[in-house]
Coordinates of C-alpha atoms and ligand atoms in Angstrom, one line a residue:
X286 CA -83.6 112.0 101.7
X287 CA -80.6 112.7 99.7
X288 CA -77.6 110.7 99.6
X289 CA -75.0 113.3 98.9
X290 CA -75.0 113.6 102.7
X291 CA -75.9 110.1 103.7
X292 CA -74.5 108.7 106.9
X293 CA -74.9 105.1 107.8
X294 CA -78.3 105.6 109.4
X295 CA -81.3 107.0 107.8
X296 CA -81.5 110.4 109.4
X297 CA -79.5 112.1 106.8
X298 CA -82.0 114.8 106.0
X299 CA -81.0 116.6 109.1
X300 CA -77.5 116.5 107.8
X301 CA -78.8 117.4 104.4
X302 CA -80.1 120.6 105.6
X303 CA -77.1 121.3 107.8
X304 CA -79.5 121.3 110.6
X305 CA -80.0 119.5 113.8
X306 CA -81.7 120.5 116.9
X307 CA -83.4 119.8 120.1
X308 CA -86.3 121.3 121.9
X309 CA -85.7 123.1 125.2
X310 CA -87.3 120.4 127.4
X311 CA -84.2 118.2 127.7
X312 CA -84.9 117.6 131.4
X313 CA -88.0 115.7 130.5
X314 CA -86.0 112.8 129.0
X315 CA -83.7 112.4 131.9
X316 CA -86.4 112.7 134.5
X317 CA -88.1 109.7 133.0
X318 CA -85.2 107.4 133.8
X319 CA -86.1 105.8 137.1
X320 CA -85.4 102.0 137.0
X321 CA -83.2 100.0 134.7
X322 CA -85.2 99.7 131.4
X323 CA -85.8 96.3 129.8
X324 CA -84.9 95.0 126.4
X325 CA -88.5 95.0 125.4
X326 CA -88.7 98.7 126.3
X327 CA -85.6 99.4 124.2
X328 CA -87.2 97.7 121.2
X329 CA -90.4 99.6 121.7
X330 CA -88.4 102.8 121.8
X331 CA -86.6 101.9 118.5
X332 CA -89.9 101.0 116.8
X333 CA -91.7 104.2 117.9
X334 CA -88.7 106.4 117.0
X335 CA -88.4 104.9 113.6
X336 CA -92.1 105.5 112.9
X337 CA -92.0 109.1 114.2
X338 CA -88.8 110.0 112.3
X339 CA -90.0 108.4 109.0
X340 CA -93.1 110.6 109.3
X341 CA -91.1 113.8 109.9
X342 CA -88.5 113.0 107.2
X343 CA -90.8 112.9 104.2
X344 CA -92.0 116.5 104.3
X345 CA -88.5 117.8 105.3
X346 CA -87.1 116.1 102.2
X347 CA -89.8 117.6 100.0
X348 CA -89.1 121.0 101.4
X349 CA -85.3 120.5 100.9
X350 CA -86.0 119.5 97.3
X351 CA -88.2 122.5 96.7
X352 CA -85.6 124.8 98.0
X353 CA -82.7 123.3 96.1
X354 CA -84.6 123.3 92.9
X355 CA -86.0 126.8 93.4
X356 CA -83.9 129.0 95.8
X357 CA -85.9 131.8 97.2
X358 CA -86.9 133.3 100.6
X359 CA -90.0 131.2 101.0
X360 CA -88.5 127.8 100.1
X361 CA -85.6 128.6 102.3
X362 CA -87.8 129.3 105.3
X363 CA -89.9 126.2 104.8
X364 CA -86.9 124.0 104.3
X365 CA -85.2 125.3 107.4
X366 CA -88.4 125.0 109.5
X367 CA -89.1 121.4 108.6
X368 CA -85.5 120.4 108.7
X369 CA -85.2 121.8 112.2
X370 CA -88.3 119.9 113.3
X371 CA -86.9 116.6 112.1
X372 CA -83.4 117.1 113.4
X373 CA -84.5 118.4 116.8
X374 CA -86.5 115.3 117.3
X375 CA -83.7 113.1 116.0
X376 CA -81.2 114.6 118.4
X377 CA -83.6 114.3 121.3
X378 CA -84.1 110.6 120.4
X379 CA -80.4 110.1 120.1
X380 CA -79.9 111.6 123.6
X381 CA -82.8 109.6 125.0
X382 CA -81.3 106.4 123.7
X383 CA -78.5 106.6 126.2
X384 CA -80.8 105.2 128.8
X385 CA -80.5 101.8 127.2
X386 CA -76.7 101.8 127.3
X387 CA -76.5 99.1 129.9
X388 CA -79.4 96.9 128.6
X389 CA -78.5 93.6 127.2
X390 CA -79.9 93.5 123.6
X391 CA -79.8 91.5 120.4
X392 CA -77.1 92.7 118.0
X393 CA -79.4 94.5 115.6
X394 CA -81.1 96.6 118.3
X395 CA -77.8 97.4 119.9
X396 CA -76.4 98.5 116.5
X397 CA -79.4 100.8 115.9
X398 CA -79.0 102.4 119.3
X399 CA -75.3 102.9 119.0
X400 CA -75.7 104.3 115.5
X401 CA -78.2 106.9 116.5
X402 CA -75.6 109.1 118.0
X403 CA -73.6 109.1 114.8
X404 CA -76.6 109.8 112.5
X405 CA -76.6 113.6 112.7
X406 CA -73.8 115.5 110.9
X407 CA -74.5 118.7 112.8
X408 CA -76.3 118.0 116.0
X409 CA -77.9 121.1 117.7
X410 CA -77.8 122.0 121.3
X411 CA -81.0 121.7 123.3
X412 CA -81.4 125.5 123.3
X413 CA -84.3 126.1 120.8
X414 CA -83.1 129.4 119.5
X415 CA -79.7 128.0 118.7
X416 CA -81.2 125.0 117.0
X417 CA -83.3 127.2 114.8
X418 CA -80.3 129.4 114.1
X419 CA -78.3 126.3 113.1
X420 CA -81.0 125.3 110.6
X421 CA -81.1 128.8 109.1
X422 CA -77.3 129.0 108.7
X423 CA -77.2 125.7 106.9
X424 CA -79.9 126.7 104.5
X425 CA -78.5 130.2 104.0
X426 CA -75.0 128.9 103.0
X427 CA -76.4 126.4 100.7
X428 CA -78.3 129.1 98.9
X429 CA -75.3 131.4 98.8
X430 CA -73.3 128.7 97.0
X431 CA -76.2 127.8 94.7
X432 CA -76.9 131.3 93.6
X433 CA -73.3 132.4 93.6
X434 CA -72.0 134.3 90.6
X435 CA -69.0 136.4 89.6
X436 CA -69.5 139.7 87.6
X437 CA -66.8 141.1 85.4
X438 CA -65.9 144.7 85.1
X439 CA -67.9 145.0 81.9
X440 CA -71.0 143.9 83.8
X441 CA -71.3 140.4 82.4
X442 CA -71.9 137.8 85.1
X443 CA -70.8 134.1 85.2
X444 CA -72.3 131.3 87.2
X445 CA -70.4 128.2 88.4
X446 CA -71.4 126.2 85.4
X447 CA -69.9 128.7 83.0
X448 CA -66.7 129.0 85.0
X449 CA -66.3 125.3 85.5
X450 CA -66.6 124.9 81.7
X451 CA -63.9 127.6 81.3
X452 CA -61.6 125.8 83.8
X453 CA -62.0 122.7 81.7
X454 CA -61.6 124.1 78.2
X455 CA -59.7 127.4 78.3
X456 CA -55.9 127.3 77.9
X457 CA -55.3 131.0 78.4
X458 CA -53.6 131.4 81.8
X459 CA -55.0 134.9 82.4
X460 CA -58.6 133.9 81.7
X461 CA -58.2 130.8 83.8
X462 CA -56.9 132.9 86.7
X463 CA -59.9 135.3 86.4
X464 CA -62.4 132.5 86.6
X465 CA -60.5 130.8 89.4
X466 CA -60.4 134.0 91.4
X467 CA -63.9 135.1 90.4
X468 CA -65.6 132.0 91.8
X469 CA -63.7 132.5 95.1
X470 CA -65.5 135.8 95.6
X471 CA -68.7 133.9 96.6
X472 CA -67.2 132.5 99.8
X473 CA -65.8 135.3 102.0
X474 CA -69.4 136.2 103.1
X475 CA -69.8 132.6 104.3
X476 CA -66.9 132.7 106.8
X477 CA -68.7 134.2 109.8
X478 CA -71.6 131.9 109.3
X479 CA -69.3 129.0 109.1
X480 CA -67.6 129.9 112.4
X481 CA -71.0 130.2 114.0
X482 CA -72.3 127.0 112.6
X483 CA -69.3 125.0 114.0
X484 CA -69.7 126.7 117.4
X485 CA -73.4 125.8 117.7
X486 CA -73.0 122.2 116.4
X487 CA -70.0 121.6 118.7
X488 CA -72.3 122.4 121.6
X489 CA -74.8 119.9 120.2
X490 CA -72.1 117.2 119.8
X491 CA -71.0 117.8 123.4
X492 CA -74.5 117.2 124.6
X493 CA -74.4 113.9 122.9
X494 CA -71.2 113.0 124.7
X495 CA -68.7 113.8 122.0
X496 CA -65.7 116.2 122.4
X497 CA -66.7 118.0 119.3
X498 CA -68.1 117.3 115.8
X499 CA -64.7 116.2 114.6
X500 CA -64.9 113.3 117.0
X501 CA -68.5 112.6 115.8
X502 CA -67.5 112.6 112.1
X503 CA -64.5 110.4 112.6
X504 CA -66.3 108.0 114.9
X505 CA -69.0 106.6 112.6
X506 CA -67.0 103.9 110.9
X507 CA -67.3 100.8 113.1
X508 CA -63.9 101.4 114.7
X509 CA -62.4 103.9 117.2
X510 CA -62.1 107.4 115.7
X511 CA -58.3 107.5 116.0
X512 CA -57.9 104.1 114.4
X513 CA -60.0 105.3 111.5
X514 CA -57.7 108.2 110.9
X515 CA -54.7 105.9 110.9
X516 CA -56.5 103.7 108.5
X517 CA -56.9 106.7 106.1
X518 CA -53.2 107.6 106.4
X519 CA -52.3 104.0 105.7
X520 CA -54.4 103.9 102.5
X521 CA -52.9 107.3 101.4
X522 CA -49.4 105.9 102.0
X523 CA -50.2 103.1 99.6
X524 CA -51.3 105.5 96.8
X525 CA -48.8 108.4 97.4
X526 CA -45.9 107.1 95.3
X527 CA -48.2 106.7 92.3
X528 CA -49.6 110.2 92.9
X529 CA -46.1 111.7 93.1
X530 CA -45.2 110.1 89.8
X531 CA -48.4 111.5 88.2
X532 CA -47.8 114.9 89.7
X533 CA -44.3 115.0 88.4
X534 CA -45.3 114.2 84.8
X535 CA -48.2 116.6 84.7
X536 CA -46.2 119.4 86.2
X537 CA -43.5 118.9 83.6
X538 CA -46.0 119.0 80.8
X539 CA -47.7 122.1 82.2
X540 CA -44.2 123.7 82.4
X541 CA -43.8 123.0 78.7
X542 CA -47.2 124.5 77.9
X543 CA -47.3 127.6 80.1
X544 CA -43.6 128.1 80.7
X545 CA -41.6 127.4 83.8
X546 CA -42.0 130.9 85.1
X547 CA -45.7 130.1 85.6
X548 CA -45.1 126.5 86.5
X549 CA -41.9 126.3 88.5
X550 CA -40.5 122.8 88.3
X551 CA -39.7 122.5 92.0
X552 CA -42.8 123.9 93.5
X553 CA -46.5 122.9 93.9
X554 CA -48.6 123.3 90.7
X555 CA -50.7 126.5 90.5
X556 CA -54.3 125.5 91.1
X557 CA -55.8 127.2 88.1
X558 CA -54.1 125.1 85.4
X559 CA -55.4 121.6 86.1
X560 CA -58.7 121.7 84.2
X561 CA -61.0 121.8 87.3
X562 CA -62.2 124.6 89.5
X563 CA -60.8 122.8 92.6
X564 CA -57.9 121.0 90.9
X565 CA -59.5 117.8 92.2
X566 CA -59.6 115.9 88.9
X567 CA -57.3 116.6 85.9
X568 CA -58.5 114.7 82.9
X569 CA -59.8 117.8 81.3
X570 CA -56.1 118.7 80.6
X571 CA -55.3 115.2 79.2
X572 CA -54.4 117.0 75.9
X573 CA -51.6 118.8 77.9
X574 CA -50.2 115.6 79.5
X575 CA -50.8 113.0 76.9
X576 CA -48.0 110.8 75.6
X577 CA -45.8 112.1 72.7
X578 CA -46.7 109.0 70.8
X579 CA -50.0 109.3 69.0
X580 CA -52.7 107.3 71.0
X581 CA -56.3 106.7 70.3
X582 CA -58.3 107.5 73.4
X583 CA -62.1 107.5 73.2
X584 CA -63.5 111.0 73.5
X585 CA -66.9 110.3 75.1
X586 CA -68.0 114.0 74.8
X587 CA -67.5 113.8 71.0
X588 CA -69.2 110.5 70.8
X589 CA -72.2 111.8 72.7
X590 CA -72.4 114.7 70.3
X591 CA -72.0 112.7 67.2
X592 CA -74.7 110.3 68.2
X593 CA -77.1 113.1 69.2
X594 CA -77.4 112.3 72.9
X595 CA -79.4 114.8 74.8
X596 CA -79.5 114.9 78.7
X597 CA -82.4 112.5 79.0
X598 CA -80.8 110.0 76.6
X599 CA -77.6 110.2 78.7
X600 CA -79.6 109.3 81.9
X601 CA -81.5 106.5 80.0
X602 CA -78.1 105.2 78.9
X603 CA -76.8 105.0 82.5
X604 CA -80.0 103.4 83.7
X605 CA -79.6 100.8 80.9
X606 CA -76.3 99.7 82.5
X607 CA -78.0 99.0 85.8
X608 CA -80.9 97.1 84.2
X609 CA -78.4 95.0 82.2
X610 CA -77.1 93.8 85.6
X611 CA -80.7 92.7 86.6
X612 CA -81.8 95.8 88.5
X613 CA -85.4 97.0 87.9
X614 CA -85.9 100.1 85.8
X615 CA -86.3 103.4 87.6
X616 CA -89.9 104.3 88.4
X617 CA -91.9 106.6 86.2
X618 CA -91.9 109.3 88.8
X619 CA -88.1 109.4 88.5
X620 CA -88.5 110.8 85.0
X621 CA -91.3 113.2 86.0
X622 CA -89.7 114.6 89.1
X623 CA -86.0 114.7 88.6
X624 CA -84.1 117.9 87.7
X625 CA -81.9 117.0 84.7
X626 CA -81.0 120.5 83.3
X627 CA -80.4 123.9 84.8
X628 CA -83.6 125.9 84.7
X629 CA -83.2 129.2 82.9
X630 CA -85.5 131.3 85.1
X631 CA -84.4 130.7 88.7
X632 CA -81.5 129.8 91.0
X633 CA -80.9 126.2 91.9
X634 CA -78.3 124.1 93.6
X635 CA -76.6 122.6 90.6
X636 CA -74.2 120.3 92.5
X637 CA -75.3 116.8 91.6
X638 CA -77.2 114.7 94.1
X639 CA -79.5 111.7 94.3
X640 CA -82.6 111.5 96.5
X641 CA -85.1 109.0 97.8
X642 CA -87.7 111.4 99.2
X643 CA -90.2 108.9 100.7
X644 CA -87.6 106.2 101.6
X645 CA -89.5 103.9 99.3
X646 CA -89.3 104.5 95.6
X647 CA -89.6 108.3 95.1
X648 CA -86.1 108.3 93.6
X649 CA -84.8 111.4 91.8
X650 CA -81.6 113.0 90.7
X651 CA -80.9 116.7 90.7
X652 CA -78.3 117.8 88.2
X653 CA -77.5 120.5 85.7
X654 CA -76.3 118.0 83.1
X655 CA -73.7 119.1 80.6
X656 CA -73.3 116.9 77.6
X657 CA -69.8 115.7 78.3
X658 CA -68.1 112.4 79.1
X659 CA -67.3 113.7 82.6
X660 CA -71.0 114.3 83.3
X661 CA -71.9 110.9 81.8
X662 CA -69.8 109.4 84.6
X663 CA -71.5 111.7 87.2
X664 CA -74.9 110.4 86.0
X665 CA -73.7 106.8 86.6
X666 CA -72.4 108.0 90.0
X667 CA -75.8 109.4 91.0
X668 CA -77.8 106.5 89.8
X669 CA -75.5 104.3 91.9
X670 CA -77.0 106.2 94.9
X671 CA -80.5 105.6 93.7
X672 CA -80.1 101.9 93.1
X673 CA -78.5 101.5 96.5
X674 CA -81.3 103.4 98.2
X675 CA -83.8 101.2 96.5
X676 CA -81.9 98.0 97.4
X677 CA -82.0 98.8 101.1
X678 CA -85.5 100.2 101.3
X679 CA -86.8 97.0 102.9
X680 CA -84.4 97.4 105.9
X681 CA -85.8 99.0 109.0
X682 CA -85.4 102.8 108.8
X683 CA -82.4 102.9 111.0
X684 CA -80.5 100.6 108.7
X685 CA -81.5 102.4 105.5
X686 CA -78.1 103.7 104.6
X687 CA -74.9 102.4 103.2
X688 CA -72.4 100.1 104.9
X689 CA -70.3 103.2 105.4
X690 CA -70.7 106.5 103.5
X691 CA -67.8 105.6 101.2
X692 CA -69.8 102.6 99.9
X693 CA -72.6 104.9 98.9
X694 CA -70.2 107.1 96.9
X695 CA -68.4 104.1 95.4
X696 CA -71.3 102.2 93.7
X697 CA -72.0 104.4 90.7
X698 CA -68.3 105.0 90.2
X699 CA -67.8 101.2 90.2
X700 CA -70.3 100.9 87.4
X701 CA -68.7 103.8 85.5
X702 CA -65.4 101.9 85.6
X703 CA -67.2 99.4 83.4
X704 CA -68.0 102.1 80.8
X705 CA -65.0 100.9 78.8
X706 CA -64.5 101.2 75.0
X707 CA -65.8 97.6 74.7
X708 CA -69.1 98.7 76.4
X709 CA -69.3 102.0 74.5
X710 CA -69.2 99.9 71.3
X711 CA -71.8 97.6 72.6
X712 CA -74.3 100.4 73.1
X713 CA -73.4 102.0 69.8
X714 CA -71.7 105.1 71.0
X715 CA -68.4 104.3 69.2
X716 CA -67.6 102.0 66.2
X717 CA -64.1 100.8 67.1
X718 CA -62.3 99.7 70.2
X719 CA -58.8 101.1 70.3
X720 CA -56.3 98.2 70.6
X721 CA -54.0 97.6 73.5
X722 CA -51.2 99.7 72.2
X723 CA -53.3 102.7 73.2
X724 CA -53.9 101.6 76.8
X725 CA -51.3 104.0 78.3
X726 CA -53.3 106.9 76.9
X727 CA -56.5 105.6 78.3
X728 CA -55.0 104.8 81.7
X729 CA -53.3 108.2 81.9
X730 CA -56.6 109.9 81.2
X731 CA -58.4 107.9 83.9
X732 CA -55.6 108.3 86.4
X733 CA -55.8 112.0 86.0
X734 CA -59.3 111.7 87.5
X735 CA -58.9 108.8 89.9
X736 CA -55.4 109.0 91.3
X737 CA -55.3 112.8 91.1
X738 CA -58.4 112.9 93.3
X739 CA -57.1 110.9 96.2
X740 CA -55.2 113.5 98.2
X741 CA -57.9 116.0 97.7
X742 CA -60.4 113.5 99.0
X743 CA -58.4 113.2 102.1
X744 CA -57.5 116.8 102.9
X745 CA -60.9 118.4 102.8
X746 CA -61.9 116.7 106.1
X747 CA -58.4 117.0 107.6
X748 CA -59.1 120.7 107.3
X749 CA -62.6 120.4 108.8
X750 CA -61.6 118.2 111.6
X751 CA -59.0 120.8 112.6
X752 CA -61.5 123.6 112.3
X753 CA -64.2 121.7 114.3
X754 CA -61.8 120.7 117.1
X755 CA -60.5 124.2 117.4
X756 CA -56.9 123.2 116.5
X757 CA -57.1 125.9 113.8
X758 CA -58.5 129.3 114.6
X759 CA -60.8 131.3 112.3
X760 CA -58.0 133.8 111.4
X761 CA -55.9 130.8 110.1
X762 CA -58.6 128.9 108.3
X763 CA -57.5 129.9 104.8
X764 CA -53.8 129.6 105.5
X765 CA -54.3 126.1 106.9
X766 CA -56.4 125.1 103.8
X767 CA -53.5 126.0 101.6
X768 CA -51.0 124.3 103.8
X769 CA -52.9 121.1 103.3
X770 CA -53.4 121.6 99.6
X771 CA -49.6 122.0 99.2
X772 CA -48.7 119.2 101.5
X773 CA -51.1 116.6 100.2
X774 CA -51.8 117.6 96.6
X775 CA -48.7 119.6 95.7
X776 CA -51.0 122.3 94.5
X777 CA -50.7 126.0 95.5
X778 CA -52.8 129.1 95.2
X779 CA -51.9 130.8 91.9
X780 CA -51.8 134.3 93.6
X781 CA -51.5 135.5 97.1
X782 CA -54.9 135.2 98.7
X783 CA -56.7 138.3 100.2
X784 CA -57.0 138.6 104.0
X785 CA -60.7 137.9 103.9
X786 CA -60.5 134.9 101.6
X787 CA -62.4 131.8 102.6
X788 CA -61.4 129.4 99.8
X789 CA -62.8 126.2 101.4
X790 CA -66.2 127.8 101.1
X791 CA -65.9 127.8 97.3
X792 CA -66.1 124.0 97.4
X793 CA -69.7 122.8 97.6
X794 CA -69.3 120.4 100.4
X795 CA -68.2 123.1 102.9
X796 CA -71.3 125.4 102.7
X797 CA -73.3 122.2 101.9
X798 CA -71.9 120.5 105.0
X799 CA -71.3 117.2 103.4
X800 CA -68.5 115.1 104.9
X801 CA -65.9 114.4 102.3
X802 CA -63.8 111.4 103.5
X803 CA -66.5 109.3 101.9
X804 CA -65.1 110.2 98.5
X805 CA -61.6 109.3 99.5
X806 CA -62.9 105.9 100.7
X807 CA -64.9 105.5 97.5
X808 CA -61.9 106.0 95.4
X809 CA -60.2 103.1 97.1
X810 CA -63.3 100.9 97.3
X811 CA -64.5 101.2 93.8
X812 CA -61.4 99.5 92.5
X813 CA -61.8 96.7 95.0
X814 CA -65.4 96.3 93.9
X815 CA -64.6 96.5 90.2
X816 CA -61.8 93.9 90.5
X817 CA -64.1 91.5 92.3
X818 CA -67.1 92.0 90.0
X819 CA -64.9 91.5 86.9
X820 CA -63.9 88.1 88.3
X821 CA -67.5 87.2 89.0
X822 CA -68.5 88.3 85.5
X823 CA -65.8 86.1 84.1
X824 CA -64.0 88.9 82.3
X825 CA -60.5 87.6 81.9
X826 CA -58.8 90.5 80.2
X827 CA -56.9 93.2 82.0
X828 CA -59.0 94.8 84.7
X829 CA -58.9 98.3 83.0
X830 CA -60.5 96.8 79.9
X831 CA -63.1 94.8 81.8
X832 CA -66.8 95.7 81.7
X833 CA -69.4 93.9 83.8
X834 CA -72.2 95.1 81.6
X835 CA -74.9 92.4 81.1
X836 CA -73.6 90.1 83.8
X837 CA -76.5 89.0 86.0
X838 CA -74.0 87.2 88.3
X839 CA -72.1 90.4 89.0
X840 CA -75.4 92.2 89.4
X841 CA -76.6 89.7 92.0
X842 CA -73.3 89.8 93.9
X843 CA -73.5 93.6 94.0
X844 CA -77.1 93.5 95.1
X845 CA -76.4 91.1 97.9
X846 CA -74.1 93.7 99.4
X847 CA -76.4 96.7 98.7
X848 CA -79.5 95.0 100.2
X849 CA -77.7 94.8 103.6
X850 CA -77.8 98.6 103.9
X851 CA -76.3 99.6 107.2
X852 CA -77.5 96.5 109.1
X853 CA -74.0 95.2 109.6
X854 CA -70.5 96.7 110.2
X855 CA -69.1 97.8 106.9
X856 CA -66.3 95.2 107.2
X857 CA -68.9 92.5 106.8
X858 CA -70.6 94.1 103.9
X859 CA -67.2 94.4 102.2
X860 CA -66.6 90.7 102.9
X861 CA -69.9 89.7 101.3
X862 CA -68.7 91.1 98.0
X863 CA -64.9 90.8 98.1
X864 CA -64.1 88.1 100.6
X865 CA -62.0 90.5 102.7
X866 CA -62.7 92.8 105.6
X867 CA -59.9 95.2 104.7
X868 CA -59.9 98.3 102.6
X869 CA -57.0 97.9 100.3
X870 CA -55.4 100.3 97.8
X871 CA -53.6 97.5 95.9
X872 CA -56.7 97.3 93.7
X873 CA -56.3 100.9 92.4
X874 CA -52.6 100.4 92.1
X875 CA -53.0 97.1 90.1
X876 CA -55.5 98.7 87.8
X877 CA -53.0 101.4 86.8
X878 CA -49.9 99.3 87.1
X879 CA -48.8 99.6 83.4
X880 CA -49.1 103.4 83.7
X881 CA -46.8 103.5 86.7
X882 CA -43.9 101.9 84.7
X883 CA -44.6 104.4 81.9
X884 CA -44.6 107.4 84.3
X885 CA -41.4 106.3 85.9
X886 CA -39.8 106.2 82.6
X887 CA -41.1 109.7 81.6
X888 CA -39.9 111.1 84.9
X889 CA -36.4 109.5 84.8
X890 CA -34.5 112.8 84.2
X891 CA -37.0 115.0 86.0
X892 CA -36.7 116.5 89.5
X893 CA -39.9 115.4 91.2
X894 CA -41.5 116.6 94.4
X895 CA -42.3 120.1 95.8
Ligands
LIG939 O1 -70.1 115.5 95.2 C1 -69.9 114.6 94.5 C2 -71.1 113.9 93.8 C3 -72.3 114.0 94.5 S1 -72.4 112.9 95.9 C4 -71.3 114.6 92.4 N1 -68.6 114.2 94.2 C5 -67.5 114.8 94.8 C6 -67.3 116.2 94.3 O2 -67.9 116.6 93.3 O3 -66.4 116.9 94.8 C7 -68.3 113.0 93.4 C8 -66.8 112.9 93.5 C9 -66.3 113.9 94.5
LIG940 ZN1 -72.3 111.0 95.5

């Protein structure tokens, strides 16, 4: 199964395929309920369900892998077929589990039963035709994204990799705008499919007792759905003043670069100028925003090139970090079966993901690695998923998942925070560690990724929750998307959008149906984890210079949390590592604290806000 879509239970493949279903004999399950079942029956039910689903999951994962690494008619059909088989059984089982609602049970069995309802991202209704349709839609949209390209008037065509590179490196506003608009031509044909997908899955969610999929998505966090939303807003409230300061500075610098007619100083920033196709991370335009005073900031892309790193060497390098903490090396099959580079002869889903196909040790990543510092961090991110998957593989199947999905996304990022100059020197990628007088440059660069991302991480699902709950109607989908982008990120569409635009669909996780709040959580959690692991590793310097590399103590502390999988509420897993049950954004704020003072100084005479 792949983790890019992991929920806290181990049925993610259904989600991975955007499929979930149920056979048409739903009466059968209810007619069985005669007398109050016993605890022993509940446990037997859980055992049998786990065995059955484990068996269905493996071939469904293999088919999904085959499809995503070779998009064509046949792989699409097989992936949808096997995905539907798995998810229809999983949904049936989730429904059937309701008969044990009033049975007194040990905590673990109760947790498994309760978790079952939340394990499907898009549950299908019991109507077999609709279930099959749901499976096909999910597969189809994934393929549309994966094989999407934009063709220019002269007949040359660009894929997403080309255009993402342009967004990062080009500084010509017209060319940037062309790439930005060009990529958004892939998504209008997805819109009707998206509407249909939500409609069918809402029906499935209702059969499971939810109001809609929005309630299902918000409910899987060991607290009531509405409290969870408030928790997100609380965390965002902690980060927002910092974000506003960063936004103010970057907008001012973009105004100096492109002129204030393109970058008005009292409006949101046009989305094509921030160095990323979705304006979600900004470090690619560090050169635009960097301090006036000359600062030495390590250029990892350059270092990789100078030291002759190829894609495999980059992955080996990331693996070496994990083994330095005491984790076992990746299995031989990882190296044989992973997709590291973009194949020249076929369409694939390039968006990075990490998989454990047999739920044991068939670990793989699927990437189209670029030889950049940014991608070096993504490799650490993906391996974090793989080492987590392996750490919980001894748990019962229903607990093979992360404490919550934000944890899964946070582990590799936590490790990447330790890829500091000190560490890069240790592995021979650079010769000299810049001294502390350069720290503002380094912190600014990192904040342009980590702080800049936070509002984007929040708004993607704010949009989807509104769509799923029907609060926003299909004719307003795109407008609402841009309302949220302006409100939270202070980023606007660079040009008026056409009536048929479906800009959310140009972001992988929308057609790929991967919940996104997980990345928001991960951006808060990774700084909490890093702060704690640095203490355990005994690194006494400033936390932004700390690297836990080589610390077996830190590795053990991390592993103790990872091994728990989804067996306990996430609050308890958090406590095992950090001693607190609260998510807390002070860790990210403390990490960047010196930068905040610097930004405030820079912004002194500027009009901030939008
Ligand atoms: O999708 C991802 C990972 C795979 S789980 C590469 N990320 C989000 C994105 O790319 O939008 C990582 C950070 C946010
Ligand atoms: Zn991930």
